[in-house]
């Protein structure tokens, strides 16, 4: 009798201590040293203009009989995640280019005068791996279930002035959630749909740091819009980080030569011909903003404004 009571006491204690369901969600990143943004960062410098051309789903996930390539939910999800992360850095002006994924279209923008705002860089991405699995263990008094989603994302960053890929890398991310029950009490949760978001986000997070570094290591550029008795006007204004009093360098473009190894035209380094100071900025959006400047050093040929470029460094 005493032994039976003891067993009942132990059993009751086990039920009270361990019954029910517990769930833990983890998001793992294959590489370390990643930044986690808490809101938009306060950046005071010149911003780079970036367009996300497309984000395709190269996996077989969700590609049934009625699959629509133009409305792939996984690809659109990746675009939203990347856009949010780039915006949070506060260093980019993002342009909508999802329906125009050809690099040549951006190159033509640069030769079309001042009617369009071209991107400095074009991002082309693809989801190359995506999968989910469920594993579990069944013990004498316990049962557990683990759900895992893995994703791999490939990104290319293209300099639209040259059409060259200046950065390319693949990032991988994983998200998992685990639940358990004891003595049949509690419930093992169903599939967690948010794991897809978390896995893709973890994969893209690895690449954002390098996209930022690549863009910010290259100079911000602008161009003359007009030079006459009414003043000297350049493209770009407050939304791109241009501020009254800023001093920018003016370069005469270097000549273009063809690289026989690659067949690509290369623009040689230009010559510093002067500096301008920003007097005021205007415009209401990134599409129409401008800055009025004056020369503090040097000069240019006002009849050949297309031969010059304004840079921050």
mmCIF file of C-alpha atoms in Angstrom:
data_model
loop_
_atom_site.group_PDB
_atom_site.id
_atom_site.type_symbol
_atom_site.label_atom_id
_atom_site.label_comp_id
_atom_site.label_asym_id
_atom_site.label_seq_id
_atom_site.Cartn_x
_atom_site.Cartn_y
_atom_site.Cartn_z
ATOM 1 C CA UNK A 1 0.000 0.000 0.000
ATOM 2 C CA UNK A 2 2.774 2.412 0.948
ATOM 3 C CA UNK A 3 4.590 1.640 -2.333
ATOM 4 C CA UNK A 4 1.403 2.278 -4.309
ATOM 5 C CA UNK A 5 0.875 5.630 -2.584
ATOM 6 C CA UNK A 6 4.485 6.561 -3.260
ATOM 7 C CA UNK A 7 4.117 5.756 -6.966
ATOM 8 C CA UNK A 8 0.914 7.784 -7.120
ATOM 9 C CA UNK A 9 2.647 10.704 -5.421
ATOM 10 C CA UNK A 10 5.559 10.597 -7.906
ATOM 11 C CA UNK A 11 3.159 10.292 -10.843
ATOM 12 C CA UNK A 12 1.073 13.243 -9.622
ATOM 13 C CA UNK A 13 4.173 15.370 -9.156
ATOM 14 C CA UNK A 14 5.328 14.514 -12.678
ATOM 15 C CA UNK A 15 1.965 15.492 -14.092
ATOM 16 C CA UNK A 16 1.905 18.797 -12.230
ATOM 17 C CA UNK A 17 5.511 19.631 -13.108
ATOM 18 C CA UNK A 18 5.620 18.490 -16.686
ATOM 19 C CA UNK A 19 2.178 18.299 -18.197
ATOM 20 C CA UNK A 20 1.010 20.736 -20.825
ATOM 21 C CA UNK A 21 2.622 22.062 -23.926
ATOM 22 C CA UNK A 22 5.707 24.209 -24.386
ATOM 23 C CA UNK A 23 6.897 25.852 -27.574
ATOM 24 C CA UNK A 24 10.189 27.508 -28.459
ATOM 25 C CA UNK A 25 10.995 29.304 -31.708
ATOM 26 C CA UNK A 26 14.567 29.877 -32.873
ATOM 27 C CA UNK A 27 15.925 31.750 -35.868
ATOM 28 C CA UNK A 28 19.467 30.705 -36.678
ATOM 29 C CA UNK A 29 21.935 32.405 -38.988
ATOM 30 C CA UNK A 30 24.734 30.445 -40.540
ATOM 31 C CA UNK A 31 27.153 33.356 -40.259
ATOM 32 C CA UNK A 32 27.695 35.700 -37.327
ATOM 33 C CA UNK A 33 28.373 39.411 -37.033
ATOM 34 C CA UNK A 34 24.988 40.546 -38.290
ATOM 35 C CA UNK A 35 23.323 43.828 -37.396
ATOM 36 C CA UNK A 36 19.762 43.868 -36.102
ATOM 37 C CA UNK A 37 18.010 47.141 -36.874
ATOM 38 C CA UNK A 38 15.730 48.738 -34.309
ATOM 39 C CA UNK A 39 13.888 51.229 -36.479
ATOM 40 C CA UNK A 40 15.338 53.430 -39.190
ATOM 41 C CA UNK A 41 18.908 54.475 -38.485
ATOM 42 C CA UNK A 42 19.691 58.189 -38.322
ATOM 43 C CA UNK A 43 22.040 58.705 -41.264
ATOM 44 C CA UNK A 44 23.096 62.237 -42.218
ATOM 45 C CA UNK A 45 25.210 61.542 -45.319
ATOM 46 C CA UNK A 46 24.405 61.282 -49.025
ATOM 47 C CA UNK A 47 22.074 58.424 -49.900
ATOM 48 C CA UNK A 48 22.503 55.950 -52.733
ATOM 49 C CA UNK A 49 19.568 55.319 -55.060
ATOM 50 C CA UNK A 50 18.761 51.625 -55.349
ATOM 51 C CA UNK A 51 16.126 49.710 -57.294
ATOM 52 C CA UNK A 52 15.098 46.104 -56.713
ATOM 53 C CA UNK A 53 14.538 44.832 -60.244
ATOM 54 C CA UNK A 54 13.122 41.431 -59.412
ATOM 55 C CA UNK A 55 13.244 38.591 -56.918
ATOM 56 C CA UNK A 56 12.450 35.252 -58.537
ATOM 57 C CA UNK A 57 11.627 31.902 -56.985
ATOM 58 C CA UNK A 58 13.985 29.363 -58.550
ATOM 59 C CA UNK A 59 12.814 26.515 -56.310
ATOM 60 C CA UNK A 60 9.923 24.112 -56.895
ATOM 61 C CA UNK A 61 8.113 25.338 -53.798
ATOM 62 C CA UNK A 62 4.447 26.310 -54.393
ATOM 63 C CA UNK A 63 4.725 25.719 -58.151
ATOM 64 C CA UNK A 64 1.522 23.852 -58.850
ATOM 65 C CA UNK A 65 -0.595 23.617 -61.970
ATOM 66 C CA UNK A 66 -1.857 27.182 -61.574
ATOM 67 C CA UNK A 67 1.472 28.764 -60.671
ATOM 68 C CA UNK A 68 1.787 32.387 -61.806
ATOM 69 C CA UNK A 69 5.407 33.446 -62.222
ATOM 70 C CA UNK A 70 4.467 37.145 -62.207
ATOM 71 C CA UNK A 71 2.704 36.819 -58.849
ATOM 72 C CA UNK A 72 4.942 34.422 -56.983
ATOM 73 C CA UNK A 73 4.219 34.876 -53.253
ATOM 74 C CA UNK A 74 7.679 33.725 -52.173
ATOM 75 C CA UNK A 75 9.423 36.182 -54.493
ATOM 76 C CA UNK A 76 7.217 39.086 -53.427
ATOM 77 C CA UNK A 77 7.826 38.165 -49.814
ATOM 78 C CA UNK A 78 11.590 38.366 -50.383
ATOM 79 C CA UNK A 79 11.224 41.801 -52.058
ATOM 80 C CA UNK A 80 9.269 43.105 -49.074
ATOM 81 C CA UNK A 81 11.831 41.782 -46.586
ATOM 82 C CA UNK A 82 14.812 43.214 -48.493
ATOM 83 C CA UNK A 83 13.071 46.578 -48.986
ATOM 84 C CA UNK A 84 12.296 46.831 -45.276
ATOM 85 C CA UNK A 85 15.872 46.004 -44.261
ATOM 86 C CA UNK A 86 17.429 48.471 -46.716
ATOM 87 C CA UNK A 87 15.008 51.196 -45.636
ATOM 88 C CA UNK A 88 15.895 50.563 -41.992
ATOM 89 C CA UNK A 89 19.533 51.418 -42.740
ATOM 90 C CA UNK A 90 18.494 54.970 -43.670
ATOM 91 C CA UNK A 91 21.192 55.171 -46.355
ATOM 92 C CA UNK A 92 19.173 54.359 -49.465
ATOM 93 C CA UNK A 93 16.504 55.854 -51.687
ATOM 94 C CA UNK A 94 14.479 52.905 -52.985
ATOM 95 C CA UNK A 95 12.854 53.091 -56.422
ATOM 96 C CA UNK A 96 10.115 50.797 -57.740
ATOM 97 C CA UNK A 97 11.493 48.684 -60.553
ATOM 98 C CA UNK A 98 9.861 45.281 -59.955
ATOM 99 C CA UNK A 99 8.113 45.424 -63.328
ATOM 100 C CA UNK A 100 11.273 46.507 -65.176
ATOM 101 C CA UNK A 101 14.058 44.037 -64.525
ATOM 102 C CA UNK A 102 16.298 44.791 -67.466
ATOM 103 C CA UNK A 103 19.595 46.505 -66.765
ATOM 104 C CA UNK A 104 19.514 48.157 -70.166
ATOM 105 C CA UNK A 105 16.429 50.110 -69.161
ATOM 106 C CA UNK A 106 18.422 51.719 -66.344
ATOM 107 C CA UNK A 107 21.380 52.428 -68.624
ATOM 108 C CA UNK A 108 19.033 54.192 -71.061
ATOM 109 C CA UNK A 109 17.718 56.320 -68.205
ATOM 110 C CA UNK A 110 21.175 57.815 -67.833
ATOM 111 C CA UNK A 111 21.316 58.781 -71.492
ATOM 112 C CA UNK A 112 17.761 60.133 -71.611
ATOM 113 C CA UNK A 113 18.588 63.479 -70.055
ATOM 114 C CA UNK A 114 17.002 64.645 -66.836
ATOM 115 C CA UNK A 115 13.448 63.415 -67.357
ATOM 116 C CA UNK A 116 13.875 60.267 -65.266
ATOM 117 C CA UNK A 117 15.580 59.408 -62.009
ATOM 118 C CA UNK A 118 17.775 56.362 -62.622
ATOM 119 C CA UNK A 119 18.999 54.063 -59.912
ATOM 120 C CA UNK A 120 22.671 54.027 -59.022
ATOM 121 C CA UNK A 121 22.440 50.299 -58.363
ATOM 122 C CA UNK A 122 20.072 47.551 -59.413
ATOM 123 C CA UNK A 123 19.441 44.524 -57.192
ATOM 124 C CA UNK A 124 18.539 41.227 -58.827
ATOM 125 C CA UNK A 125 17.696 38.410 -56.430
ATOM 126 C CA UNK A 126 16.487 34.848 -56.443
ATOM 127 C CA UNK A 127 15.458 32.257 -53.878
ATOM 128 C CA UNK A 128 17.581 29.243 -54.758
ATOM 129 C CA UNK A 129 16.649 26.905 -51.892
ATOM 130 C CA UNK A 130 13.509 26.623 -49.799
ATOM 131 C CA UNK A 131 12.278 23.657 -47.824
ATOM 132 C CA UNK A 132 10.550 22.669 -44.642
ATOM 133 C CA UNK A 133 10.580 19.538 -42.560
ATOM 134 C CA UNK A 134 8.934 18.185 -39.426
ATOM 135 C CA UNK A 135 10.672 15.833 -37.008
ATOM 136 C CA UNK A 136 9.706 14.524 -33.601
ATOM 137 C CA UNK A 137 10.358 12.118 -30.767
ATOM 138 C CA UNK A 138 7.968 9.904 -28.821
ATOM 139 C CA UNK A 139 8.974 8.829 -25.319
ATOM 140 C CA UNK A 140 7.294 6.897 -22.495
ATOM 141 C CA UNK A 141 5.482 9.969 -21.193
ATOM 142 C CA UNK A 142 6.469 12.728 -23.637
ATOM 143 C CA UNK A 143 6.076 13.613 -27.259
ATOM 144 C CA UNK A 144 7.859 16.425 -29.126
ATOM 145 C CA UNK A 145 7.592 18.011 -32.555
ATOM 146 C CA UNK A 146 10.114 20.235 -34.314
ATOM 147 C CA UNK A 147 9.299 22.254 -37.443
ATOM 148 C CA UNK A 148 12.201 23.623 -39.503
ATOM 149 C CA UNK A 149 12.307 25.897 -42.550
ATOM 150 C CA UNK A 150 15.525 26.513 -44.494
ATOM 151 C CA UNK A 151 16.045 29.137 -47.193
ATOM 152 C CA UNK A 152 18.889 30.273 -49.449
ATOM 153 C CA UNK A 153 18.883 33.624 -51.261
ATOM 154 C CA UNK A 154 21.218 34.819 -54.012
ATOM 155 C CA UNK A 155 21.667 38.528 -54.686
ATOM 156 C CA UNK A 156 23.516 40.419 -57.416
ATOM 157 C CA UNK A 157 24.220 44.142 -57.202
ATOM 158 C CA UNK A 158 24.666 45.820 -60.591
ATOM 159 C CA UNK A 159 26.218 49.235 -61.268
ATOM 160 C CA UNK A 160 23.802 50.555 -63.894
ATOM 161 C CA UNK A 161 26.365 52.995 -65.320
ATOM 162 C CA UNK A 162 28.446 50.108 -66.581
ATOM 163 C CA UNK A 163 26.147 47.083 -66.339
ATOM 164 C CA UNK A 164 28.790 45.315 -64.244
ATOM 165 C CA UNK A 165 28.014 43.105 -61.272
ATOM 166 C CA UNK A 166 29.858 44.722 -58.370
ATOM 167 C CA UNK A 167 28.687 42.304 -55.681
ATOM 168 C CA UNK A 168 27.225 38.797 -55.673
ATOM 169 C CA UNK A 169 26.671 36.443 -52.774
ATOM 170 C CA UNK A 170 24.384 33.767 -51.386
ATOM 171 C CA UNK A 171 22.957 33.860 -47.875
ATOM 172 C CA UNK A 172 21.292 31.030 -45.989
ATOM 173 C CA UNK A 173 18.899 31.190 -43.082
ATOM 174 C CA UNK A 174 16.994 28.771 -40.914
ATOM 175 C CA UNK A 175 14.038 29.089 -38.539
ATOM 176 C CA UNK A 176 12.577 26.401 -36.303
ATOM 177 C CA UNK A 177 9.972 25.961 -33.624
ATOM 178 C CA UNK A 178 9.635 23.098 -31.174
ATOM 179 C CA UNK A 179 6.744 21.996 -28.978
ATOM 180 C CA UNK A 180 6.202 19.092 -26.616
ATOM 181 C CA UNK A 181 3.533 17.382 -24.520
ATOM 182 C CA UNK A 182 3.733 15.275 -21.383
ATOM 183 C CA UNK A 183 1.462 12.329 -20.614
ATOM 184 C CA UNK A 184 -0.761 13.272 -23.523
ATOM 185 C CA UNK A 185 -1.768 16.553 -21.956
ATOM 186 C CA UNK A 186 -1.449 19.811 -23.858
ATOM 187 C CA UNK A 187 -1.261 20.002 -27.614
ATOM 188 C CA UNK A 188 1.466 19.843 -30.255
ATOM 189 C CA UNK A 189 1.043 22.931 -32.406
ATOM 190 C CA UNK A 190 0.260 22.792 -36.102
ATOM 191 C CA UNK A 191 2.480 24.170 -38.863
ATOM 192 C CA UNK A 192 3.772 27.654 -38.106
ATOM 193 C CA UNK A 193 3.416 29.662 -41.334
ATOM 194 C CA UNK A 194 5.568 32.501 -39.969
ATOM 195 C CA UNK A 195 8.653 30.277 -40.158
ATOM 196 C CA UNK A 196 8.865 30.985 -43.899
ATOM 197 C CA UNK A 197 9.108 34.718 -43.220
ATOM 198 C CA UNK A 198 11.739 34.204 -40.550
ATOM 199 C CA UNK A 199 13.924 31.895 -42.659
ATOM 200 C CA UNK A 200 13.912 34.236 -45.671
ATOM 201 C CA UNK A 201 14.555 37.212 -43.415
ATOM 202 C CA UNK A 202 17.513 35.438 -41.795
ATOM 203 C CA UNK A 203 18.983 34.603 -45.218
ATOM 204 C CA UNK A 204 18.633 38.166 -46.526
ATOM 205 C CA UNK A 205 19.980 39.696 -43.315
ATOM 206 C CA UNK A 206 23.397 38.244 -44.099
ATOM 207 C CA UNK A 207 23.559 40.124 -47.383
ATOM 208 C CA UNK A 208 22.331 43.578 -46.357
ATOM 209 C CA UNK A 209 25.589 44.504 -44.600
ATOM 210 C CA UNK A 210 27.614 43.754 -47.729
ATOM 211 C CA UNK A 211 25.153 45.551 -50.022
ATOM 212 C CA UNK A 212 25.458 48.615 -47.824
ATOM 213 C CA UNK A 213 29.255 48.459 -47.702
ATOM 214 C CA UNK A 214 29.565 48.013 -51.471
ATOM 215 C CA UNK A 215 27.274 50.951 -52.232
ATOM 216 C CA UNK A 216 28.685 53.328 -49.631
ATOM 217 C CA UNK A 217 32.307 52.603 -50.607
ATOM 218 C CA UNK A 218 31.530 53.937 -54.087
ATOM 219 C CA UNK A 219 31.020 57.699 -54.558
ATOM 220 C CA UNK A 220 27.618 59.393 -54.639
ATOM 221 C CA UNK A 221 27.137 61.060 -58.018
ATOM 222 C CA UNK A 222 24.992 63.796 -59.485
ATOM 223 C CA UNK A 223 24.817 65.789 -62.707
ATOM 224 C CA UNK A 224 24.223 69.321 -63.927
ATOM 225 C CA UNK A 225 20.646 70.116 -64.919
ATOM 226 C CA UNK A 226 21.219 73.680 -66.091
ATOM 227 C CA UNK A 227 23.803 76.453 -66.054
ATOM 228 C CA UNK A 228 22.572 79.889 -67.080
ATOM 229 C CA UNK A 229 21.800 83.381 -65.804
ATOM 230 C CA UNK A 230 19.141 81.951 -63.474
ATOM 231 C CA UNK A 231 21.717 79.862 -61.638
ATOM 232 C CA UNK A 232 23.505 76.524 -61.592
ATOM 233 C CA UNK A 233 21.239 73.573 -60.834
ATOM 234 C CA UNK A 234 22.219 69.960 -60.144
ATOM 235 C CA UNK A 235 20.142 66.828 -59.629
ATOM 236 C CA UNK A 236 19.444 65.605 -56.087
ATOM 237 C CA UNK A 237 18.283 67.330 -52.973
ATOM 238 C CA UNK A 238 17.321 66.909 -49.354
ATOM 239 C CA UNK A 239 15.817 63.420 -49.710
ATOM 240 C CA UNK A 240 19.157 62.172 -51.027
ATOM 241 C CA UNK A 241 21.015 63.772 -48.147
ATOM 242 C CA UNK A 242 22.144 66.958 -49.902
ATOM 243 C CA UNK A 243 22.215 69.844 -47.427
ATOM 244 C CA UNK A 244 22.676 73.594 -47.681
ATOM 245 C CA UNK A 245 26.364 74.383 -47.259
ATOM 246 C CA UNK A 246 27.573 70.995 -48.533
ATOM 247 C CA UNK A 247 30.657 71.190 -50.766
ATOM 248 C CA UNK A 248 30.819 68.733 -53.667
ATOM 249 C CA UNK A 249 33.589 68.011 -56.154
ATOM 250 C CA UNK A 250 33.135 68.431 -59.898
ATOM 251 C CA UNK A 251 34.964 66.086 -62.249
ATOM 252 C CA UNK A 252 35.330 66.078 -65.988
ATOM 253 C CA UNK A 253 34.429 62.572 -67.123
ATOM 254 C CA UNK A 254 37.293 60.357 -68.158
ATOM 255 C CA UNK A 255 37.297 58.868 -71.612
ATOM 256 C CA UNK A 256 35.699 55.488 -72.247
ATOM 257 C CA UNK A 257 37.800 52.604 -73.529
ATOM 258 C CA UNK A 258 36.855 49.050 -74.411
ATOM 259 C CA UNK A 259 38.367 46.265 -72.354
ATOM 260 C CA UNK A 260 39.451 43.592 -74.878
ATOM 261 C CA UNK A 261 39.298 40.902 -72.177
ATOM 262 C CA UNK A 262 35.621 41.391 -71.397
ATOM 263 C CA UNK A 263 34.323 43.514 -74.268
ATOM 264 C CA UNK A 264 32.942 46.009 -71.724
ATOM 265 C CA UNK A 265 33.385 49.749 -72.053
ATOM 266 C CA UNK A 266 35.296 51.176 -69.078
ATOM 267 C CA UNK A 267 35.191 54.807 -68.024
ATOM 268 C CA UNK A 268 38.611 55.966 -66.891
ATOM 269 C CA UNK A 269 39.006 58.200 -63.815
ATOM 270 C CA UNK A 270 38.031 61.796 -64.433
ATOM 271 C CA UNK A 271 39.869 65.020 -63.737
ATOM 272 C CA UNK A 272 38.936 67.291 -60.817
ATOM 273 C CA UNK A 273 37.976 70.681 -62.290
ATOM 274 C CA UNK A 274 36.275 72.459 -59.405
ATOM 275 C CA UNK A 275 34.046 72.436 -56.336
ATOM 276 C CA UNK A 276 30.517 73.682 -55.768
ATOM 277 C CA UNK A 277 28.706 74.730 -52.606
ATOM 278 C CA UNK A 278 24.986 74.046 -52.158
ATOM 279 C CA UNK A 279 22.978 77.273 -51.708
ATOM 280 C CA UNK A 280 19.538 75.699 -51.376
ATOM 281 C CA UNK A 281 17.560 72.587 -52.194
ATOM 282 C CA UNK A 282 14.108 72.213 -53.733
ATOM 283 C CA UNK A 283 11.555 69.687 -54.947
ATOM 284 C CA UNK A 284 8.988 67.620 -53.077
ATOM 285 C CA UNK A 285 10.005 64.063 -54.022
ATOM 286 C CA UNK A 286 13.136 62.217 -55.048
ATOM 287 C CA UNK A 287 11.798 62.341 -58.610
ATOM 288 C CA UNK A 288 11.820 66.157 -58.877
ATOM 289 C CA UNK A 289 14.249 67.419 -56.254
ATOM 290 C CA UNK A 290 17.223 69.588 -57.170
ATOM 291 C CA UNK A 291 19.905 71.801 -55.649
ATOM 292 C CA UNK A 292 21.058 75.287 -56.567
ATOM 293 C CA UNK A 293 24.845 75.584 -56.275
ATOM 294 C CA UNK A 294 27.687 78.004 -56.869
ATOM 295 C CA UNK A 295 31.316 77.382 -57.768
ATOM 296 C CA UNK A 296 33.794 77.994 -54.953
ATOM 297 C CA UNK A 297 36.709 76.593 -56.962
ATOM 298 C CA UNK A 298 37.320 76.104 -60.678
ATOM 299 C CA UNK A 299 34.731 76.197 -63.475
ATOM 300 C CA UNK A 300 33.176 74.143 -66.286
ATOM 301 C CA UNK A 301 32.173 74.673 -69.905
ATOM 302 C CA UNK A 302 28.438 75.451 -69.576
ATOM 303 C CA UNK A 303 27.846 74.328 -73.183
ATOM 304 C CA UNK A 304 29.058 70.801 -72.416
ATOM 305 C CA UNK A 305 27.383 69.974 -69.074
ATOM 306 C CA UNK A 306 27.040 66.293 -69.972
ATOM 307 C CA UNK A 307 30.844 66.005 -69.813
ATOM 308 C CA UNK A 308 30.851 66.529 -66.031
ATOM 309 C CA UNK A 309 29.845 64.634 -62.920
ATOM 310 C CA UNK A 310 29.451 65.858 -59.334
ATOM 311 C CA UNK A 311 30.721 63.558 -56.577
ATOM 312 C CA UNK A 312 31.039 63.560 -52.823
ATOM 313 C CA UNK A 313 34.530 61.983 -52.917
#
